[in-house]
mmCIF file with all atom_site columns, C-alpha atoms in Angstrom:
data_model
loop_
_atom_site.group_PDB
_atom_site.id
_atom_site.type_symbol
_atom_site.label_atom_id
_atom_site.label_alt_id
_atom_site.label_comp_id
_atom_site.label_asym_id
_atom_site.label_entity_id
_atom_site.label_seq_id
_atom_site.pdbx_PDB_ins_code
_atom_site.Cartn_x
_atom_site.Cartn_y
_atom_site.Cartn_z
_atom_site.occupancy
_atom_site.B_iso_or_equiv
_atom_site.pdbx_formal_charge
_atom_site.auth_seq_id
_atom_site.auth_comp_id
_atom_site.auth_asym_id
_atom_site.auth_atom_id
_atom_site.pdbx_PDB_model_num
ATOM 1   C CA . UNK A 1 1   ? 5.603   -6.002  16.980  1.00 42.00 ? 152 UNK A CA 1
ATOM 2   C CA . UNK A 1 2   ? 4.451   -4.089  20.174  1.00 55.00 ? 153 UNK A CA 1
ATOM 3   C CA . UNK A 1 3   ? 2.340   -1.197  20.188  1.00 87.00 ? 154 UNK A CA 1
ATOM 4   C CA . UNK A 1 4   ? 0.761   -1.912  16.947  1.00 94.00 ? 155 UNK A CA 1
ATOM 5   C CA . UNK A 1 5   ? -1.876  0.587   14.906  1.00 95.00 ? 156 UNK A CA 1
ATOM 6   C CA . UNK A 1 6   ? -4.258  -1.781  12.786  1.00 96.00 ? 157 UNK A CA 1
ATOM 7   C CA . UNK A 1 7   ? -5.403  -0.024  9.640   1.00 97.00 ? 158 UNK A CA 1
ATOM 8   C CA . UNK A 1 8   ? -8.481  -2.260  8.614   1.00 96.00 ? 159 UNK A CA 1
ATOM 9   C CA . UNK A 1 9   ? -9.725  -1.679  4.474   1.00 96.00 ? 160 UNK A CA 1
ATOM 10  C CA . UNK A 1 10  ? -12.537 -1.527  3.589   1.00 93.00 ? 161 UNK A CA 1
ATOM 11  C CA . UNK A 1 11  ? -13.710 -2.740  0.741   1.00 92.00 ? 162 UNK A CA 1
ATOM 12  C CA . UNK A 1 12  ? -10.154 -4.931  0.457   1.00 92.00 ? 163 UNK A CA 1
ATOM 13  C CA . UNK A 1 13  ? -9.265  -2.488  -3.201  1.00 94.00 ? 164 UNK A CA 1
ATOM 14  C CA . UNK A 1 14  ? -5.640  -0.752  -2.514  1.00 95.00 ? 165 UNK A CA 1
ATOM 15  C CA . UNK A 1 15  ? -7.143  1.758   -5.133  1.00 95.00 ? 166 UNK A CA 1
ATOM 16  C CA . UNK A 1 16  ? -10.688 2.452   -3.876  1.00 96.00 ? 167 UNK A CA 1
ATOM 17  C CA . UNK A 1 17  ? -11.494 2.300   -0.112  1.00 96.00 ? 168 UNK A CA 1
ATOM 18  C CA . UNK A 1 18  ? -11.598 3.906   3.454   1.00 97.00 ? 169 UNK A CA 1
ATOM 19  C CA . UNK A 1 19  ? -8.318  3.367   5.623   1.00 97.00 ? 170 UNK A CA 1
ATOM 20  C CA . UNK A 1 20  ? -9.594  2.568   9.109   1.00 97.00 ? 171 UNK A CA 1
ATOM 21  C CA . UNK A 1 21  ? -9.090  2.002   12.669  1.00 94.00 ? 172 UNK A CA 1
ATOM 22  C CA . UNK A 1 22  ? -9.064  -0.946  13.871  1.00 92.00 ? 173 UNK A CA 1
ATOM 23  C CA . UNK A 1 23  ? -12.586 -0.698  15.662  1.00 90.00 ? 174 UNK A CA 1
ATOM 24  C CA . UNK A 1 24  ? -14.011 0.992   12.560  1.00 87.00 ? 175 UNK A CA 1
ATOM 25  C CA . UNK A 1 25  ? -14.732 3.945   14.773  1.00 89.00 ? 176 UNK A CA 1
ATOM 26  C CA . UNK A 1 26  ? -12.672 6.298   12.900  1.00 94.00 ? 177 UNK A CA 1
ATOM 27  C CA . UNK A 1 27  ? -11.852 7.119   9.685   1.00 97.00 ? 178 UNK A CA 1
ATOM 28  C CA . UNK A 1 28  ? -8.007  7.128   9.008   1.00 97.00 ? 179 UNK A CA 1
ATOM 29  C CA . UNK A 1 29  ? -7.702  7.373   5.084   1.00 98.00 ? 180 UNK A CA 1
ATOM 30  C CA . UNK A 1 30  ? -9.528  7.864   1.619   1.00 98.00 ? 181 UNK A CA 1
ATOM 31  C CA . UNK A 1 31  ? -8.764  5.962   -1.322  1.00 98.00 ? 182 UNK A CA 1
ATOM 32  C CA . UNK A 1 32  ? -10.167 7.144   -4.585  1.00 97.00 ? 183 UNK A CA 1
ATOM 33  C CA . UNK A 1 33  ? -9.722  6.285   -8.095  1.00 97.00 ? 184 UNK A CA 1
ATOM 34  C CA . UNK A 1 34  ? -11.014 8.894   -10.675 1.00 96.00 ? 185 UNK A CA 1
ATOM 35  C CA . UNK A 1 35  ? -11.430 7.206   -14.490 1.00 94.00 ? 186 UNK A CA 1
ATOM 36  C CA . UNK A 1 36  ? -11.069 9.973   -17.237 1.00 93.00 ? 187 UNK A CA 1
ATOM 37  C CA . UNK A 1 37  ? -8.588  11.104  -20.320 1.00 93.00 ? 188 UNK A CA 1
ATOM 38  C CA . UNK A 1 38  ? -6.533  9.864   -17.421 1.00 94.00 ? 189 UNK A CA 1
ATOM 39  C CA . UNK A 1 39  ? -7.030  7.864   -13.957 1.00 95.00 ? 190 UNK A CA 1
ATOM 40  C CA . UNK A 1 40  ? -5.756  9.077   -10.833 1.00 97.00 ? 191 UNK A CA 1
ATOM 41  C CA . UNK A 1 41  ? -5.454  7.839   -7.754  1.00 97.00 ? 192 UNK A CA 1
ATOM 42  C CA . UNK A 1 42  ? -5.795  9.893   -4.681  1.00 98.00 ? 193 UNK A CA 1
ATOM 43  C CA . UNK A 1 43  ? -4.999  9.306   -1.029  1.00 98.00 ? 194 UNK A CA 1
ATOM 44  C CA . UNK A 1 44  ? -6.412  11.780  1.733   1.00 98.00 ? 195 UNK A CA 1
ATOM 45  C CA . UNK A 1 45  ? -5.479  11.812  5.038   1.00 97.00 ? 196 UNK A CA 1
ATOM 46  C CA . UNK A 1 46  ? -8.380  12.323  8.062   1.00 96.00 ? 197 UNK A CA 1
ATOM 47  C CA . UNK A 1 47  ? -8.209  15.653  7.588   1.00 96.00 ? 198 UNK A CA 1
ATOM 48  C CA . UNK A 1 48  ? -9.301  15.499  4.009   1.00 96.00 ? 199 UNK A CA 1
ATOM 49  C CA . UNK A 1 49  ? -6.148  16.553  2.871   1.00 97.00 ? 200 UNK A CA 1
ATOM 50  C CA . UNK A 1 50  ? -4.225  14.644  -0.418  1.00 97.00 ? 201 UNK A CA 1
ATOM 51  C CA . UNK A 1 51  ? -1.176  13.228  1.111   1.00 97.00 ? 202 UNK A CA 1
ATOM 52  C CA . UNK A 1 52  ? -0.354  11.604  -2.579  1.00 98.00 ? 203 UNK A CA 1
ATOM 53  C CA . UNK A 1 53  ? -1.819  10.879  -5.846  1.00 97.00 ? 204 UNK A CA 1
ATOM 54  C CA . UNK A 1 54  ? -0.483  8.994   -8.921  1.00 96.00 ? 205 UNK A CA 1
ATOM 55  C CA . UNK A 1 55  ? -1.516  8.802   -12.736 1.00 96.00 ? 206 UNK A CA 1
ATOM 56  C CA . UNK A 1 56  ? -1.422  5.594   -14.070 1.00 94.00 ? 207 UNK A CA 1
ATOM 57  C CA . UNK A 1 57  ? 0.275   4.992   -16.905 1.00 91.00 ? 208 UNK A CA 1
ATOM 58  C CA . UNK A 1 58  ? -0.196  1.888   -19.032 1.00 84.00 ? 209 UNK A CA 1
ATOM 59  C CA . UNK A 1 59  ? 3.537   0.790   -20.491 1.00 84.00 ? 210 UNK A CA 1
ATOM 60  C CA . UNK A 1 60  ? 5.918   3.356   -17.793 1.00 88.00 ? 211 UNK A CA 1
ATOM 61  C CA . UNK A 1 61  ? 5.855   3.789   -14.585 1.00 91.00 ? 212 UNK A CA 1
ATOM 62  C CA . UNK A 1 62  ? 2.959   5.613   -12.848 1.00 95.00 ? 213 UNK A CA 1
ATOM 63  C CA . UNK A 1 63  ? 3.325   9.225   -11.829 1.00 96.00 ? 214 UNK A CA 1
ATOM 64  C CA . UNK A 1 64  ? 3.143   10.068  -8.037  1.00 97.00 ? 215 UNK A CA 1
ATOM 65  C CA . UNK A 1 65  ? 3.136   13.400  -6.263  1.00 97.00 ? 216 UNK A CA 1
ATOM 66  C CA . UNK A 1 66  ? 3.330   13.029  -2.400  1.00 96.00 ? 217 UNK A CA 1
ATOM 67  C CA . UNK A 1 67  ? 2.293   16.014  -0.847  1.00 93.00 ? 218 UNK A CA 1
ATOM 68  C CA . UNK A 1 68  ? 2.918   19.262  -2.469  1.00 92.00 ? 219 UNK A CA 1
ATOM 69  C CA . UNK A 1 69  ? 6.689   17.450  -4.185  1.00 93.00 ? 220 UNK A CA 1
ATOM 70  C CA . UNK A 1 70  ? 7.207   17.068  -7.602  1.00 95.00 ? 221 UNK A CA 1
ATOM 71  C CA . UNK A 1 71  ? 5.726   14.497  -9.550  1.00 97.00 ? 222 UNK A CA 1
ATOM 72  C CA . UNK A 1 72  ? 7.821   11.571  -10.172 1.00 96.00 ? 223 UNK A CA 1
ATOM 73  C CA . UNK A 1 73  ? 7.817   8.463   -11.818 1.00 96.00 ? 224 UNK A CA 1
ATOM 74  C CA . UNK A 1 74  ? 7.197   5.532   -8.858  1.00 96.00 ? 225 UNK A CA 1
ATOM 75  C CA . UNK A 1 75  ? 10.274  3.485   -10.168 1.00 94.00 ? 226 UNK A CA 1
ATOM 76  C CA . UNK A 1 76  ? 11.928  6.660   -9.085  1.00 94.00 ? 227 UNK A CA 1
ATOM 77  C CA . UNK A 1 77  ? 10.726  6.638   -5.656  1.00 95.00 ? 228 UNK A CA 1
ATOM 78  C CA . UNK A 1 78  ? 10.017  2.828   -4.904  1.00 95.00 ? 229 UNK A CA 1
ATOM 79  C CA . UNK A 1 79  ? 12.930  1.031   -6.706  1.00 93.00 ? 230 UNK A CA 1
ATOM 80  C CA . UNK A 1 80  ? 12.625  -2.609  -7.260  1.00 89.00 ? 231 UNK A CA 1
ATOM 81  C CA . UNK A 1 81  ? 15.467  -5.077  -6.519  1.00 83.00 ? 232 UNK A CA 1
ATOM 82  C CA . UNK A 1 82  ? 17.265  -5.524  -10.359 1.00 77.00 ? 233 UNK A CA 1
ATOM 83  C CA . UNK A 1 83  ? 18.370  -9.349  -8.732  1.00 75.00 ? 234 UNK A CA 1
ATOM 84  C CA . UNK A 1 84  ? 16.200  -11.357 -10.806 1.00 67.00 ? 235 UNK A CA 1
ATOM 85  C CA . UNK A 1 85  ? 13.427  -13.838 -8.326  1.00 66.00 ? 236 UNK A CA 1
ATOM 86  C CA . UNK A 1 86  ? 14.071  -11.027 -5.395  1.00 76.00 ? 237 UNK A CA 1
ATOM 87  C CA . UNK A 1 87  ? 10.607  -9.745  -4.636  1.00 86.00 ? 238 UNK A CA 1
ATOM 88  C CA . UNK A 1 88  ? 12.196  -6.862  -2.791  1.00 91.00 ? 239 UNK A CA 1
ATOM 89  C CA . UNK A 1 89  ? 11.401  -2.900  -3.318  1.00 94.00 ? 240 UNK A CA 1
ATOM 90  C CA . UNK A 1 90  ? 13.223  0.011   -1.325  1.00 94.00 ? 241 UNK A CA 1
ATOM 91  C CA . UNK A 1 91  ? 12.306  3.676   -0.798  1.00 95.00 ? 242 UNK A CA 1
ATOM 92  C CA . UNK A 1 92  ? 14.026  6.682   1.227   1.00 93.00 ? 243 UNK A CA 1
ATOM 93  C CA . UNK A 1 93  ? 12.117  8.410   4.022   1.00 88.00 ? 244 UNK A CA 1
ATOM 94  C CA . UNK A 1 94  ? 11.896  12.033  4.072   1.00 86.00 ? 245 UNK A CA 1
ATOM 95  C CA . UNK A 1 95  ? 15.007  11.634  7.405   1.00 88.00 ? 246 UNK A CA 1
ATOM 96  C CA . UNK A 1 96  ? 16.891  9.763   4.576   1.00 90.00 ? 247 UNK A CA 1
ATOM 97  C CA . UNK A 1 97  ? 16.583  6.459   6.094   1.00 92.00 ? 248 UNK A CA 1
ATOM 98  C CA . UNK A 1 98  ? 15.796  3.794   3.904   1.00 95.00 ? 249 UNK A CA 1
ATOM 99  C CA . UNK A 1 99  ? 12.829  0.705   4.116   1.00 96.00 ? 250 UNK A CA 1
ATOM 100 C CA . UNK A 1 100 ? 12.584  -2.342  2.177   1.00 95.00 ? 251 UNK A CA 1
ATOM 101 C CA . UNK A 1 101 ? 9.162   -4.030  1.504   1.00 95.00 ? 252 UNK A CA 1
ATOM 102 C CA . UNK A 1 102 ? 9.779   -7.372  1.209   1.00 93.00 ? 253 UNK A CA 1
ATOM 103 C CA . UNK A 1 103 ? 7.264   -10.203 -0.438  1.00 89.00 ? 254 UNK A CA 1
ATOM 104 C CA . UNK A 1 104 ? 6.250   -8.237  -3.814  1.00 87.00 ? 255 UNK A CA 1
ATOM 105 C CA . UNK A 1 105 ? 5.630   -11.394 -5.831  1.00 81.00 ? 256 UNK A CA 1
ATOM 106 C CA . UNK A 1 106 ? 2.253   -12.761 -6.484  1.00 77.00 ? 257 UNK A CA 1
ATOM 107 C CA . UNK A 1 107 ? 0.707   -14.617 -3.475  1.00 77.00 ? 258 UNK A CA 1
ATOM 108 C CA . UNK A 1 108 ? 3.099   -13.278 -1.185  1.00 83.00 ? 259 UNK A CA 1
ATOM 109 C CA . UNK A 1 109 ? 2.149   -10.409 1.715   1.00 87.00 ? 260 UNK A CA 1
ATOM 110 C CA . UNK A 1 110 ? 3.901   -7.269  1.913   1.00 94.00 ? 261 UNK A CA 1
ATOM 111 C CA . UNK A 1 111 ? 6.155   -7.184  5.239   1.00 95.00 ? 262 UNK A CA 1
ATOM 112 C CA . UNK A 1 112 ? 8.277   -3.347  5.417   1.00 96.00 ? 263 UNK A CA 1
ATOM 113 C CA . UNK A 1 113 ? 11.855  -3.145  7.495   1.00 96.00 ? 264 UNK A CA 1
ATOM 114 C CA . UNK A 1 114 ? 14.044  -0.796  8.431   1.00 94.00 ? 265 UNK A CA 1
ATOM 115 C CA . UNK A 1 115 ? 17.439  -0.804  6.256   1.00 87.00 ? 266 UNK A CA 1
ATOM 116 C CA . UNK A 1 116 ? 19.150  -0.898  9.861   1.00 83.00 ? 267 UNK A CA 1
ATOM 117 C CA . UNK A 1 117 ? 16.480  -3.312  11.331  1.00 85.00 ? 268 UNK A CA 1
ATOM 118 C CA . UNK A 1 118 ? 16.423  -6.976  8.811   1.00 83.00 ? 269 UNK A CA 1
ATOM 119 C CA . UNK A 1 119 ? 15.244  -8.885  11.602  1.00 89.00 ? 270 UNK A CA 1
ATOM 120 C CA . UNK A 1 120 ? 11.744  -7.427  12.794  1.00 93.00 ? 271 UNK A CA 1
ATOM 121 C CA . UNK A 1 121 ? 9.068   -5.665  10.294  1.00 95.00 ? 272 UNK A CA 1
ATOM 122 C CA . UNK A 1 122 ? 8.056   -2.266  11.315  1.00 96.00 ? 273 UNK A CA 1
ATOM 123 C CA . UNK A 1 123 ? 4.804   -3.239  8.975   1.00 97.00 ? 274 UNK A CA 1
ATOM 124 C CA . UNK A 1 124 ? 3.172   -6.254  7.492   1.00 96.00 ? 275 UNK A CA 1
ATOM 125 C CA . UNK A 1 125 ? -0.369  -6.386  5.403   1.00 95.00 ? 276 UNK A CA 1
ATOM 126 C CA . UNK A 1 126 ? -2.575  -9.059  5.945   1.00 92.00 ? 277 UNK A CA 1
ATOM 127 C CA . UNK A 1 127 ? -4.809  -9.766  3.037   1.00 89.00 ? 278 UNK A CA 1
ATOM 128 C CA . UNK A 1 128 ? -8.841  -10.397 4.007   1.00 87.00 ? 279 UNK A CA 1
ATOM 129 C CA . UNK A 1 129 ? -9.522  -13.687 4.514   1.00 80.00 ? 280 UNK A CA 1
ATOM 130 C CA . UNK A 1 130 ? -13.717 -14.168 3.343   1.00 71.00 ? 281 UNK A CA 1
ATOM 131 C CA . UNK A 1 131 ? -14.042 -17.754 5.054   1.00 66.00 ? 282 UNK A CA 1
ATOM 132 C CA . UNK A 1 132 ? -12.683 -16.307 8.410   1.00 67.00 ? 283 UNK A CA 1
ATOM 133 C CA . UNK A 1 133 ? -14.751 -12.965 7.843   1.00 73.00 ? 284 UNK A CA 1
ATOM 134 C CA . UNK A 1 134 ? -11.703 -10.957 7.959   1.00 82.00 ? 285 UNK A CA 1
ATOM 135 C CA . UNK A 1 135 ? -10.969 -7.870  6.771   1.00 90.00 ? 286 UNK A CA 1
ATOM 136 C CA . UNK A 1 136 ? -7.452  -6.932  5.199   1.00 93.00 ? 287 UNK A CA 1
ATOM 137 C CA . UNK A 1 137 ? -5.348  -4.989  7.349   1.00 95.00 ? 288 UNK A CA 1
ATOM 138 C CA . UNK A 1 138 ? -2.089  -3.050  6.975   1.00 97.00 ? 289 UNK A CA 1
ATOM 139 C CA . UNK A 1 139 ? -0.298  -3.136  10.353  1.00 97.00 ? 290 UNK A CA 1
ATOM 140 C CA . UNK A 1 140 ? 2.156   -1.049  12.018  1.00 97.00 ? 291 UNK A CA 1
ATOM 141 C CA . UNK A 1 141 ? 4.567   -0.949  14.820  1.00 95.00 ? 292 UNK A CA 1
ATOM 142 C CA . UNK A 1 142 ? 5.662   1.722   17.075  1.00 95.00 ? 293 UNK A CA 1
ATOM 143 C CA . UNK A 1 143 ? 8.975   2.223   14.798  1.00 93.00 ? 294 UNK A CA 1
ATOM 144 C CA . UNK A 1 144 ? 7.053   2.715   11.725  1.00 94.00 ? 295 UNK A CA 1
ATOM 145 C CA . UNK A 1 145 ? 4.150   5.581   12.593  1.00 91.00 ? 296 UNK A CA 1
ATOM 146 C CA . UNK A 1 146 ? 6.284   8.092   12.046  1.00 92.00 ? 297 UNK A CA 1
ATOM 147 C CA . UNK A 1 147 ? 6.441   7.111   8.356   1.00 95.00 ? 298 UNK A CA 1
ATOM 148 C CA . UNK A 1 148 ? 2.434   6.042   8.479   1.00 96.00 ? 299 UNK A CA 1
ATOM 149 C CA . UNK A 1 149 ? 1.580   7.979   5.542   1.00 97.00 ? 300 UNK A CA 1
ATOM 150 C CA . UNK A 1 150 ? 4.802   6.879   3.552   1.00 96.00 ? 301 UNK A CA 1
ATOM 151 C CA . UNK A 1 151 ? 4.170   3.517   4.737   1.00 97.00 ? 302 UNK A CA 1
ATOM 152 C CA . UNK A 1 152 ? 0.388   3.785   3.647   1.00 98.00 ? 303 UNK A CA 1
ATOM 153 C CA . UNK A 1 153 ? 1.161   5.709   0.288   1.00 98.00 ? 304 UNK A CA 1
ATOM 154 C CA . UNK A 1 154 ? 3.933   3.182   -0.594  1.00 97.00 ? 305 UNK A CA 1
ATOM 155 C CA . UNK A 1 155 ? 1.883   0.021   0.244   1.00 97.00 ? 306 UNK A CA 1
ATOM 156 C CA . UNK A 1 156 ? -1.304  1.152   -2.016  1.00 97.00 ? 307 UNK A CA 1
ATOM 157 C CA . UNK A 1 157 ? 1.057   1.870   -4.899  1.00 96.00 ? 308 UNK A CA 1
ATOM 158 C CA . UNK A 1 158 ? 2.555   -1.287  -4.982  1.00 94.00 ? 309 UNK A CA 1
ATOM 159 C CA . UNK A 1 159 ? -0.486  -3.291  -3.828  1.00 92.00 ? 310 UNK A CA 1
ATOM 160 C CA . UNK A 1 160 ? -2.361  -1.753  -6.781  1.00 92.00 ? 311 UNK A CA 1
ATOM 161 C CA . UNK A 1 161 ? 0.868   -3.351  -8.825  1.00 88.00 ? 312 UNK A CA 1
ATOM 162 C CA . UNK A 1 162 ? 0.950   -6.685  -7.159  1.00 87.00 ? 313 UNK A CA 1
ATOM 163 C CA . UNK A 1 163 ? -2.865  -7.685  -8.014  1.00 84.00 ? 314 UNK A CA 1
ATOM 164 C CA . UNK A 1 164 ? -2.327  -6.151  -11.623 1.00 81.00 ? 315 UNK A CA 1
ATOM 165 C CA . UNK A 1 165 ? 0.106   -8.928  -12.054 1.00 77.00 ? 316 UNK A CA 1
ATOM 166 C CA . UNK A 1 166 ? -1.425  -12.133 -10.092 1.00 73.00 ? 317 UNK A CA 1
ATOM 167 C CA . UNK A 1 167 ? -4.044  -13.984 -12.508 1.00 55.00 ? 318 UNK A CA 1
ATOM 168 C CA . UNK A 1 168 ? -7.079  -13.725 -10.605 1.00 55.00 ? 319 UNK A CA 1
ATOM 169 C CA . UNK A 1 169 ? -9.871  -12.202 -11.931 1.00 48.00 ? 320 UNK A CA 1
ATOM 170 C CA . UNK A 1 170 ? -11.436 -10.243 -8.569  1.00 53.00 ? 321 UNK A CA 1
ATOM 171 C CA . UNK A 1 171 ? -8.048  -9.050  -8.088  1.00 52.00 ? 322 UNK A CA 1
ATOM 172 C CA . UNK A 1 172 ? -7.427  -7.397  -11.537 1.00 50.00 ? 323 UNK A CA 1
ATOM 173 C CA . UNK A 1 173 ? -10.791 -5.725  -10.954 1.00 56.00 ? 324 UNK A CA 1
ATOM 174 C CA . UNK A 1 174 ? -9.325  -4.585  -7.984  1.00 58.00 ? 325 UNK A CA 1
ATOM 175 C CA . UNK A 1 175 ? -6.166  -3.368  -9.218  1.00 56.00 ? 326 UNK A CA 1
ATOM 176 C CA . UNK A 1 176 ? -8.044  -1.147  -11.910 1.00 58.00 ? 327 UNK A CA 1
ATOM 177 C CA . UNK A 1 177 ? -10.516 0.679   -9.341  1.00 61.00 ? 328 UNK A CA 1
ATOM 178 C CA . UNK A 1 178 ? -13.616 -1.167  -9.960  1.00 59.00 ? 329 UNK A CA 1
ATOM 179 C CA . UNK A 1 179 ? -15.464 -1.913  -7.077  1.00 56.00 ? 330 UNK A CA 1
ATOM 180 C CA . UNK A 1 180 ? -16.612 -5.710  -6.199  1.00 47.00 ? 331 UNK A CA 1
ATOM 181 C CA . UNK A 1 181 ? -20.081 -6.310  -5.724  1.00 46.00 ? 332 UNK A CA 1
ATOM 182 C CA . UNK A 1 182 ? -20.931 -8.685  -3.031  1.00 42.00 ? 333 UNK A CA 1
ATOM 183 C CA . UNK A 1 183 ? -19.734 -9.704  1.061   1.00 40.00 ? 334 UNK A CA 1
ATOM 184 C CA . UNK A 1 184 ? -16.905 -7.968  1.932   1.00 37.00 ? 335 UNK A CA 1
ATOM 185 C CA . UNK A 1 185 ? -15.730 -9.757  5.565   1.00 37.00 ? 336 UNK A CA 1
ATOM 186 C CA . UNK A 1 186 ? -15.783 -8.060  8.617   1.00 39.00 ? 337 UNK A CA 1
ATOM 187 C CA . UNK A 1 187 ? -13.053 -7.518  11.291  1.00 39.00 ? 338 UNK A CA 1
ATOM 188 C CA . UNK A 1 188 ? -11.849 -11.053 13.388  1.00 39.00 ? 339 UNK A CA 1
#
């Protein structure tokens, strides 16, 4: 990847966090999860604007409005692969291209390509890494920032979805919105 943007989170919770750059200088993106009669996750963009937001739904698929659209269910936008062991989802840009995340499974990373591009990612997330003091990072190429808020939005969602599913404890917490006490790592 050349001319990369590195989007550090902080705390490492797709569902509640600040979306940074990668000196921490500036602040790129809000996360916030709202726990009521119904939870609601909201995404705002620098200028404090909600690029997206999605109900969660316990047995369907969540609800997502991005922008001022229509609210729709997120199996509607980000459809995963129906090939059973393929850990692949795929979503249409606004230009009608189409992406495919790649590595949805449960300890895998998230790496996003172009429908015409298989070979290079145009984004990859790299989860934090405590015993390195690392932060996690979403990171994306020059191809891929004109989709940075699709690429954001569509990353959180199915972050939130991937740590729902793995085992771990910390990460369930995470999926859900509640905040983690305790170090969070720092940039490398």
């Amino acid at each position: 990847m050349s001319d990369i943007l590195t989007l550090i989170l902080e705390p490492d919770n797709p569902c509640n966090t600040s979306i940074m750059d990668e000196d921490g200088s500036e602040l790129m993106y809000r996360v916030s999860t709202e726990h009521g009669k119904e939870t609601v996750t909201r995404v705002k963009n620098a200028a404090g604007e909600v690029i997206a937001s999605w109900e969660w739904k316990d047995v369907r698929s969540d609800i997502i409005t991005l922008g001022n659209g229509t609210p729709v269910p997120t199996s509607t936008w980000l459809r995963k692969s129906m090939i059973p062991f393929k850990d692949t989802v795929t979503f249409q840009g606004f230009s009608g291209r189409k992406y495919k995340w790649k590595g949805n499974g449960p300890g895998m990373q998230f790496e996003l390509y172009m429908e015409a591009d298989k070979a290079q990612p145009i984004a990859r997330f790299q989860k934090s890494r405590h015993i390195k003091n690392r932060s996690a990072r979403l990171l994306i190429d020059e191809r891929g920032q004109e989709i940075q808020d699709m690429i954001v939005v569509s990353f959180l969602v199915l972050e939130k979805s991937r740590r729902a599913r793995e085992n771990s404890t910390i990460n369930r917490a995470d999926a859900i919105g509640i905040p983690m006490s305790g170090p969070l790592g720092g940039s490398s």
